[in-house]
Coordinates of C-alpha atoms in Angstrom, one line a residue:
M303 CA 0.0 0.0 0.0
G304 CA 1.5 3.3 -1.1
W305 CA 1.8 6.5 1.0
G306 CA -0.8 8.2 -1.1
M307 CA -3.4 5.5 -0.2
V308 CA -2.5 5.8 3.5
V309 CA -2.9 9.6 3.4
Y310 CA -6.2 9.2 1.6
E311 CA -7.7 6.7 4.0
S312 CA -6.4 8.6 7.0
A313 CA -8.1 11.8 5.6
V314 CA -11.4 9.9 5.0
V315 CA -11.5 8.4 8.5
G316 CA -10.2 11.6 10.3
S317 CA -12.6 14.0 8.5
S318 CA -15.6 11.7 9.0
L319 CA -14.8 11.4 12.8
V320 CA -14.4 15.2 13.1
G321 CA -17.7 15.7 11.2
L322 CA -19.5 13.2 13.3
G323 CA -18.1 14.8 16.5
W324 CA -19.2 18.2 15.4
A325 CA -22.7 16.8 14.6
G326 CA -22.9 15.4 18.1
L327 CA -22.0 18.8 19.6
W328 CA -24.5 20.5 17.4
F329 CA -27.2 18.1 18.5
L330 CA -26.3 18.5 22.2
N331 CA -26.2 22.3 22.1
R332 CA -28.9 23.2 19.5
R333 CA -31.5 20.4 20.0
L334 CA -31.2 19.2 23.6
Y335 CA -30.1 22.6 25.1
K336 CA -32.3 25.0 23.3
E337 CA -32.1 27.9 25.7
Y338 CA -28.6 27.4 27.1
E339 CA -25.5 25.4 26.4
E340 CA -23.7 22.8 28.5
R341 CA -21.0 24.8 30.3
R342 CA -18.8 21.8 31.2
A343 CA -16.4 21.4 28.3
L344 CA -15.4 17.9 29.3
V345 CA -19.1 16.8 29.2
Q346 CA -19.4 18.2 25.7
I347 CA -16.2 16.5 24.6
L348 CA -17.3 13.1 26.0
F349 CA -20.7 13.3 24.4
G350 CA -19.2 14.3 21.0
L351 CA -16.6 11.5 21.2
V352 CA -19.2 8.8 22.0
F353 CA -21.5 10.2 19.3
A354 CA -18.7 10.2 16.7
F355 CA -17.4 6.7 17.5
S356 CA -20.9 5.3 17.7
C357 CA -22.0 6.7 14.3
N358 CA -18.7 5.6 12.9
L359 CA -19.6 2.0 13.6
F360 CA -22.5 2.4 11.1
Q361 CA -20.2 4.1 8.7
L362 CA -17.8 1.2 8.8
V363 CA -20.8 -1.1 8.1
L364 CA -21.5 0.9 4.9
F365 CA -17.8 0.8 4.0
E366 CA -18.0 -2.9 4.0
I367 CA -20.3 -2.6 1.0
L368 CA -18.9 0.6 -0.6
P369 CA -15.3 0.3 -1.8
V370 CA -14.1 3.4 0.1
L371 CA -11.4 1.9 2.3
S372 CA -9.1 -1.1 1.9
K373 CA -9.7 -4.3 3.9
D374 CA -6.7 -3.6 6.2
A375 CA -7.8 0.0 6.8
R376 CA -11.4 -1.2 7.7
F377 CA -10.0 -3.9 10.0
L378 CA -7.8 -1.4 11.8
N379 CA -10.6 1.1 12.1
W380 CA -13.0 -1.4 13.5
H381 CA -10.5 -2.3 16.2
L382 CA -9.6 1.4 17.1
D383 CA -13.3 2.5 17.1
L384 CA -14.4 -0.3 19.4
F385 CA -11.4 0.1 21.7
C386 CA -12.1 3.8 22.1
L387 CA -15.8 3.3 22.6
I388 CA -15.3 0.5 25.2
L389 CA -12.8 2.7 27.0
L390 CA -15.3 5.5 27.2
L391 CA -18.3 3.4 28.1
V392 CA -16.8 1.0 30.7
F393 CA -14.1 3.2 32.3
V394 CA -14.3 6.9 31.6
L395 CA -18.0 7.7 31.8
P396 CA -18.9 5.7 34.9
Y397 CA -15.9 7.2 36.8
Y398 CA -16.6 10.8 35.7
H399 CA -20.3 10.5 36.2
C400 CA -19.8 9.4 39.8
Y401 CA -17.2 12.1 40.3
L402 CA -19.6 14.8 39.1
L403 CA -22.4 13.6 41.3
L404 CA -20.2 13.8 44.4
R405 CA -18.8 17.2 43.4
N406 CA -22.3 18.6 42.8
S407 CA -23.3 17.3 46.3
G408 CA -20.5 19.3 47.9
V409 CA -17.9 16.6 48.5
R410 CA -14.3 17.7 48.4
R411 CA -12.2 17.0 45.3
Q412 CA -9.8 14.4 46.8
R413 CA -12.6 12.5 48.4
S414 CA -14.6 12.6 45.1
F415 CA -11.6 11.1 43.3
L416 CA -11.3 8.3 45.8
A417 CA -15.0 7.6 46.0
A418 CA -15.3 7.6 42.2
A419 CA -12.4 5.1 41.9
L420 CA -14.1 2.9 44.5
F421 CA -17.4 3.1 42.5
L422 CA -15.6 2.2 39.3
T423 CA -14.2 -0.9 41.0
I424 CA -17.6 -2.0 42.2
F425 CA -19.1 -1.2 38.7
L426 CA -16.4 -3.4 37.0
Y427 CA -17.1 -6.2 39.4
G428 CA -20.9 -6.0 38.7
F429 CA -20.2 -5.7 35.0
W430 CA -18.1 -8.9 35.1
R431 CA -20.6 -10.8 37.3
M432 CA -23.4 -9.9 34.8
G433 CA -21.8 -12.1 32.2
I434 CA -22.2 -15.2 34.4
H435 CA -25.9 -15.3 33.6
F436 CA -25.6 -15.0 29.8
P437 CA -23.7 -16.8 27.1
M438 CA -20.3 -15.2 26.9
P439 CA -17.1 -15.9 25.0
S440 CA -14.4 -18.1 26.4
P441 CA -12.7 -16.4 29.4
E442 CA -9.3 -18.0 28.7
K443 CA -7.8 -14.7 27.5
G444 CA -9.1 -12.7 30.5
F445 CA -11.9 -10.3 31.2
F446 CA -10.5 -7.2 29.7
T447 CA -10.7 -8.4 26.1
M448 CA -12.9 -6.9 23.3
P449 CA -15.2 -10.0 23.0
Q450 CA -15.8 -10.1 26.7
L451 CA -16.6 -6.4 27.1
V452 CA -18.6 -6.1 23.9
S453 CA -20.7 -9.1 24.9
R454 CA -21.7 -7.5 28.2
I455 CA -22.3 -4.2 26.6
G456 CA -24.5 -6.0 24.0
V457 CA -26.7 -7.5 26.7
I458 CA -27.6 -4.0 28.1
G459 CA -27.9 -2.3 24.7
V460 CA -30.0 -5.0 23.1
T461 CA -32.3 -4.9 26.1
V462 CA -32.8 -1.1 25.7
M463 CA -33.3 -1.6 21.9
A464 CA -35.9 -4.3 22.4
V465 CA -37.9 -2.3 24.9
L466 CA -37.9 0.8 22.7
S467 CA -38.7 -1.3 19.6
G468 CA -41.5 -3.2 21.3
F469 CA -43.2 0.0 22.5
G470 CA -42.7 1.7 19.1
A471 CA -44.1 -1.3 17.2
V472 CA -47.4 -0.8 19.1
N473 CA -47.5 2.9 19.6
L474 CA -46.6 3.9 16.0
P475 CA -49.6 2.2 14.4
Y476 CA -51.8 3.4 17.3
S477 CA -50.8 7.0 16.6
Y478 CA -51.2 6.7 12.8
L479 CA -54.5 5.0 12.6
S480 CA -57.5 7.4 12.4
L481 CA -59.6 4.6 14.1
F482 CA -58.1 5.7 17.4
I483 CA -58.3 9.4 16.9
R484 CA -60.9 11.1 19.1
E485 CA -63.3 13.7 17.8
I486 CA -63.1 16.7 20.1
D487 CA -65.9 19.2 20.5
E488 CA -64.8 22.8 20.8
T489 CA -67.3 23.4 23.7
D490 CA -65.3 20.9 25.8
I491 CA -62.1 22.8 25.3
K492 CA -63.9 26.1 26.0
A493 CA -65.3 24.7 29.2
L494 CA -61.9 23.6 30.4
E495 CA -60.4 27.0 29.4
R496 CA -63.0 28.7 31.6
Q497 CA -62.1 26.4 34.5
L498 CA -58.5 27.2 34.0
T499 CA -59.2 30.9 34.0
Q500 CA -61.3 30.7 37.2
S501 CA -58.5 28.6 38.8
M502 CA -55.8 31.1 37.9
E503 CA -57.9 34.1 39.1
S504 CA -58.7 32.3 42.4
C505 CA -55.0 31.5 42.8
I506 CA -54.0 35.2 42.2
A507 CA -56.7 36.4 44.7
K508 CA -55.4 34.0 47.4
K509 CA -51.8 35.1 46.8
K510 CA -52.9 38.7 47.3
K511 CA -54.5 37.7 50.6
I512 CA -51.3 36.0 51.6
I513 CA -49.3 39.2 50.9
L514 CA -51.9 41.4 52.8
S515 CA -51.8 39.0 55.8
K516 CA -48.0 39.2 55.9
M517 CA -48.2 43.0 55.7
E518 CA -50.7 42.9 58.6
M519 CA -48.3 40.7 60.7
E520 CA -45.5 43.2 60.1
R521 CA -47.8 46.0 61.1
I522 CA -48.7 44.2 64.3
Q523 CA -45.1 43.5 65.1
G524 CA -44.2 47.1 64.4
S525 CA -46.7 48.3 67.0
E526 CA -44.7 46.7 69.8
E527 CA -42.7 49.9 70.3
K528 CA -45.9 51.9 71.0
L529 CA -47.0 49.4 73.6
K530 CA -43.9 49.9 75.6
A531 CA -45.0 53.4 76.6
R532 CA -48.3 52.1 78.1
S533 CA -48.9 50.7 81.6
F534 CA -47.9 47.2 82.6
L535 CA -51.5 45.9 82.5
K536 CA -52.1 47.3 79.1
R537 CA -48.9 45.8 77.8
I538 CA -49.9 42.3 79.1
V539 CA -53.4 42.6 77.5
G540 CA -51.8 43.9 74.3
T541 CA -49.3 41.1 74.2
V542 CA -52.0 38.4 74.6
V543 CA -54.2 40.0 72.0
R544 CA -51.3 40.4 69.6
S545 CA -50.2 36.8 70.1
V546 CA -53.7 35.5 69.4
Q547 CA -53.9 37.7 66.2
E548 CA -50.5 36.5 65.0
D549 CA -51.3 32.8 65.6
Q550 CA -54.6 33.2 63.7
T551 CA -52.9 35.1 60.9
E552 CA -50.1 32.5 60.6
Q553 CA -52.7 29.8 60.4
D554 CA -54.7 31.7 57.8
I555 CA -51.5 32.1 55.7
K556 CA -50.7 28.4 56.0
N557 CA -54.2 27.5 54.9
L558 CA -54.1 30.0 52.0
E559 CA -50.7 28.6 50.9
A560 CA -52.0 25.1 50.9
E561 CA -55.0 26.2 48.8
V562 CA -52.7 28.1 46.4
Q563 CA -50.6 25.0 46.0
G564 CA -53.7 22.9 45.2
L565 CA -54.9 25.5 42.7
E566 CA -51.6 25.6 41.0
E567 CA -51.6 21.9 40.6
L568 CA -55.2 22.0 39.3
S569 CA -54.2 24.7 36.8
K570 CA -51.2 22.6 35.6
Q571 CA -53.5 19.6 35.1
L572 CA -56.1 21.7 33.3
F573 CA -53.5 23.2 31.0
L574 CA -52.1 19.8 30.1
E575 CA -55.6 18.5 29.4
I576 CA -56.4 21.5 27.2
Y577 CA -53.1 21.0 25.3
E578 CA -53.9 17.3 24.9
L579 CA -57.4 18.1 23.6
R580 CA -56.0 20.7 21.2
Q581 CA -53.5 18.2 19.9
A582 CA -56.2 15.6 19.4
K583 CA -58.4 18.1 17.6
I584 CA -55.5 19.0 15.3
A585 CA -54.8 15.3 14.7
A586 CA -58.5 14.7 13.9
A587 CA -58.5 17.6 11.3
Y588 CA -55.2 16.3 9.8
S589 CA -56.7 12.8 9.5
R590 CA -59.3 14.1 7.1
T591 CA -56.7 15.5 4.6
W592 CA -55.1 13.4 1.9
R593 CA -51.9 13.2 3.9
G594 CA -54.0 11.9 6.8
H595 CA -55.6 9.3 4.7
F596 CA -52.1 8.2 3.5
Q597 CA -50.9 8.1 7.1
N598 CA -53.9 6.0 8.0
L599 CA -53.0 3.4 5.2
L600 CA -49.5 3.5 6.5
G601 CA -50.8 2.8 10.0
Y602 CA -52.6 -0.3 8.7
A603 CA -49.5 -1.5 7.0
L604 CA -47.5 -0.9 10.2
S605 CA -50.1 -2.8 12.1
V606 CA -49.6 -5.8 9.9
Y607 CA -45.9 -5.6 10.2
C608 CA -46.2 -5.2 14.0
V609 CA -48.2 -8.4 14.2
Y610 CA -45.7 -10.2 11.8
K611 CA -42.7 -9.1 13.9
M612 CA -44.4 -10.2 17.2
L613 CA -45.2 -13.6 15.7
K614 CA -41.7 -14.0 14.2
G615 CA -40.2 -13.0 17.5
L616 CA -42.5 -15.5 19.4
Q617 CA -41.5 -18.2 16.9
S618 CA -37.8 -17.4 17.5
V619 CA -38.2 -17.5 21.2
V620 CA -40.3 -20.7 21.4
F621 CA -38.8 -22.7 18.6
K622 CA -35.4 -21.1 18.5
A623 CA -35.6 -20.7 14.7
D624 CA -32.4 -20.0 12.9
G625 CA -32.6 -16.9 10.7
S626 CA -29.0 -16.8 9.5
V627 CA -29.9 -16.5 5.8
D628 CA -29.3 -13.0 4.4
P629 CA -32.8 -11.5 4.0
V630 CA -31.9 -9.4 1.0
T631 CA -30.4 -12.2 -1.0
M632 CA -33.2 -14.5 0.0
T633 CA -35.9 -12.1 -1.2
I634 CA -34.2 -11.4 -4.5
T635 CA -33.6 -15.1 -5.1
I636 CA -37.3 -15.8 -4.5
F637 CA -38.3 -13.0 -6.8
L638 CA -36.0 -14.0 -9.6
R639 CA -37.0 -17.6 -9.2
H640 CA -40.5 -16.6 -10.4
F641 CA -39.4 -13.7 -12.7
D642 CA -36.3 -14.4 -14.7
I643 CA -35.2 -11.0 -16.0
G644 CA -31.5 -11.8 -16.7
I645 CA -29.9 -9.9 -13.7
D646 CA -27.0 -11.1 -11.7
V647 CA -28.3 -12.0 -8.2
A648 CA -25.0 -11.3 -6.5
L649 CA -24.6 -7.8 -8.1
L650 CA -28.2 -6.8 -7.4
S651 CA -28.0 -8.1 -3.8
Q652 CA -25.0 -5.9 -3.2
Y653 CA -26.8 -2.7 -4.2
V654 CA -30.0 -3.6 -2.5
S655 CA -28.1 -4.6 0.6
L656 CA -26.5 -1.1 0.5
M657 CA -29.9 0.5 0.4
F658 CA -31.3 -1.8 3.0
I659 CA -28.4 -1.3 5.5
G660 CA -28.5 2.5 4.8
M661 CA -32.2 2.5 5.7
L662 CA -31.6 0.5 8.9
V663 CA -28.8 2.9 9.9
G664 CA -30.9 5.9 9.3
I665 CA -33.9 4.5 11.1
S666 CA -31.7 3.4 14.1
I667 CA -30.0 6.8 14.5
R668 CA -33.2 8.8 14.0
G669 CA -35.2 6.6 16.3
F670 CA -32.6 6.7 19.0
L671 CA -32.1 10.5 18.8
A672 CA -35.9 11.0 18.9
N673 CA -36.1 8.9 22.1
V674 CA -33.1 10.8 23.6
M675 CA -34.9 14.1 23.0
K676 CA -38.1 12.9 24.6
F677 CA -36.3 11.6 27.7
F678 CA -34.1 14.7 28.0
F679 CA -37.0 17.1 27.8
A680 CA -38.8 15.2 30.5
V681 CA -36.0 15.9 33.0
S682 CA -34.3 19.0 31.6
R683 CA -36.0 21.5 33.9
V684 CA -34.7 19.9 37.1
G685 CA -31.5 22.0 37.0
T686 CA -28.2 22.4 35.3
G687 CA -26.4 19.9 37.5
S688 CA -28.9 17.2 36.9
T689 CA -29.0 17.9 33.1
T690 CA -25.2 17.4 33.0
N691 CA -25.6 14.0 34.6
V692 CA -28.4 13.2 32.2
V693 CA -26.1 14.0 29.3
L694 CA -23.5 11.6 30.6
F695 CA -26.1 8.9 31.2
L696 CA -27.4 9.3 27.7
S697 CA -23.9 9.1 26.3
E698 CA -23.5 5.7 28.1
I699 CA -26.8 4.4 26.7
M700 CA -26.0 5.8 23.2
G701 CA -22.8 3.9 23.0
M702 CA -24.3 0.7 24.2
Y703 CA -27.3 1.1 21.8
F704 CA -25.1 1.5 18.7
I705 CA -22.8 -1.3 19.6
S706 CA -25.8 -3.6 20.0
S707 CA -27.2 -2.4 16.7
I708 CA -24.0 -3.6 15.0
L709 CA -24.5 -7.0 16.7
L710 CA -28.0 -7.2 15.2
I711 CA -27.4 -5.6 11.9
R712 CA -24.7 -8.1 11.1
K713 CA -27.4 -10.7 10.5
S714 CA -28.8 -8.5 7.7
L715 CA -25.5 -8.4 5.8
A716 CA -24.5 -10.8 3.1
N717 CA -21.9 -13.4 4.2
E718 CA -19.0 -11.7 2.5
Y719 CA -19.7 -8.5 4.4
R720 CA -19.9 -10.1 7.8
V721 CA -16.3 -11.4 7.7
I722 CA -14.5 -8.4 9.3
I723 CA -17.2 -7.9 11.9
T724 CA -16.9 -11.6 12.9
D725 CA -13.1 -11.5 13.0
V726 CA -13.0 -8.3 15.1
L727 CA -15.6 -9.4 17.7
G728 CA -14.3 -12.9 17.9
D729 CA -16.4 -15.8 19.3
I730 CA -19.4 -13.7 20.4
Q731 CA -22.6 -15.6 20.5
F732 CA -24.5 -13.6 17.8
D733 CA -27.5 -15.9 17.7
F734 CA -28.1 -15.3 21.5
Y735 CA -28.5 -11.6 21.0
H736 CA -31.2 -12.1 18.3
R737 CA -33.1 -14.5 20.6
W738 CA -32.7 -12.1 23.5
F739 CA -33.9 -9.2 21.4
D740 CA -36.9 -11.2 20.3
A741 CA -37.8 -12.3 23.8
I742 CA -37.6 -8.7 25.2
F743 CA -39.3 -7.3 22.1
V744 CA -42.3 -9.6 22.4
A745 CA -42.7 -8.9 26.1
S746 CA -42.4 -5.2 25.6
A747 CA -44.8 -5.2 22.7
F748 CA -47.5 -7.2 24.6
L749 CA -47.1 -5.0 27.7
S750 CA -47.3 -1.9 25.5
L751 CA -50.4 -3.3 23.9
L752 CA -52.1 -3.9 27.3
L753 CA -51.2 -0.4 28.5
I754 CA -52.4 1.4 25.3
S755 CA -55.5 -0.7 25.2
A756 CA -56.3 0.3 28.8
Q757 CA -55.6 3.9 28.0
Y758 CA -57.9 3.8 24.9
T759 CA -60.6 2.0 26.9
S760 CA -60.6 4.6 29.6
R761 CA -60.9 7.4 27.0
Q762 CA -63.8 5.6 25.4
A763 CA -65.5 5.3 28.8
D764 CA -65.1 9.1 29.3
K765 CA -65.9 10.5 25.9
H766 CA -67.5 13.6 27.5
P767 CA -65.2 14.5 30.4
I768 CA -66.8 17.9 30.9
D769 CA -70.3 17.9 32.4

C-alpha cells in the first residue's frame, strides 16, 4: 500500500470522525439545550466522542459494502473504534459520572476522586458478574478483552433496543390509525379553558390575601414599640391579643398557601388536558386530509408488520428458529425464481443490501435520537447539574445502543460483508442476541399493547369529560 493511499484513507477516517463529532456537539447544544449550552467542556467532549465513534460504527458497516477503504484499513478502524468506545463506556463515563455527582453534592475534590475510583471498581465487578448469567465468549484470554466487554455491553444495549422497539411497534400504528383518533368538541375545550381561567384568578386572589396577611403581621409587630410606653397591665393585655392575632394570621397564611398549591396543581393539570385536547383536535383535522388518509393506510401496513414481527419473535423464542440467511439475497432469489429478468443476483444483492443497510442505519439513528430528546426534555427542567448527569447517562446508553445495533445488523449483511465484523468481535454468540432481542421485544410489545388498550378503553368510557 502506497503512502498516497495511506494519506487518503487517514483523511477519510479523520474527516468523518471530526464531522460526526461536530454533529454530536450541534445536536447537544442546539437540539437538547435550546435555551442554554452545556457549560462543562469535558461533558461536551465526551458526548461528542461517544456520538462520533458510535455513528462511525454504522459508517464502517457501509464501508463494508462501498469500496471506500481497503480491507486492512477497515479492519484497523474497527479495532480502534471499538477500543475507544469501550474505554469510554466501561471506564471513563462511569468514573466521571460518579465524580460529578459527588462534586455537585458538595464533596471535596480528593474524596470525590477516591469515591469515584471505588465506585468504578464496584461497577467493573458487577459488570463482570453480569456475564455469568448470559452466554459469553471463552474467558481464557481474560476479562479485559474486546469480545468479553462487547458481549456484556451488548446485553444491556440489546435490552434497551428491544424495549424501545416493542413499544414503538405498538405505539406507532396506534398514533397513525384514524380509528383511534378522538373527535373533540370545541365546547369541551372552552369549558376547560373557563375552568383554567377561574382557577388562575382564584389563585391570584389568594396570593394577594397572603401578601396582605403578611403585611398585617408586620404592622402588628411594628406596633410593639408603641405598647412599651403604656402601663404594665395594658402591655400584658396587648401582648396576649397580639399573640392570638399572630397565631390566627399565621394559620390563615398556611391555609391559603395550601389552597394556592392545590390551585396551581389543578391549573397545571387543566393546562395539560387542554393541550392534549387541542393536539387531538389538530390530529382529527389532519386525518381528514389526503396526507392523513395516506398516514392511515401506512398505519394499517405498520399494524400488519407489527403483528408479523411479534409472531416471528415469538416463533424465534419458542422454537429457536435460525434466521441466519441474508434476508436481502433470499428475497431477491425468491423474486428471480419466479421472474427471470436476466440480472446477476450477487450484483443486485450488493446494491439492494447497501440501500437496506443504509435505511436500517438511518432509522436506528433517527429513532434513538428521537427517544433521547423525549427523555431529555422530561428531566431538563430539574437543573443544570442534573442535566449534566443526564447527558453523561445518555452518552452511556447511546454507545451501548449503537454497539448492540451492530450485533443485530450483522445478520442482515451478506456473508461476504460479515467477515470483518466476525473477525474483530471474535467468538461472540451472535444468535443469542437475536433470541434475547426477540424475547424482550415480544414482552415489551405485549405489555405496551395492554397499556395502550387500557388507555384507549378509559378514554372511550369518558368521551365527555366535561359535564
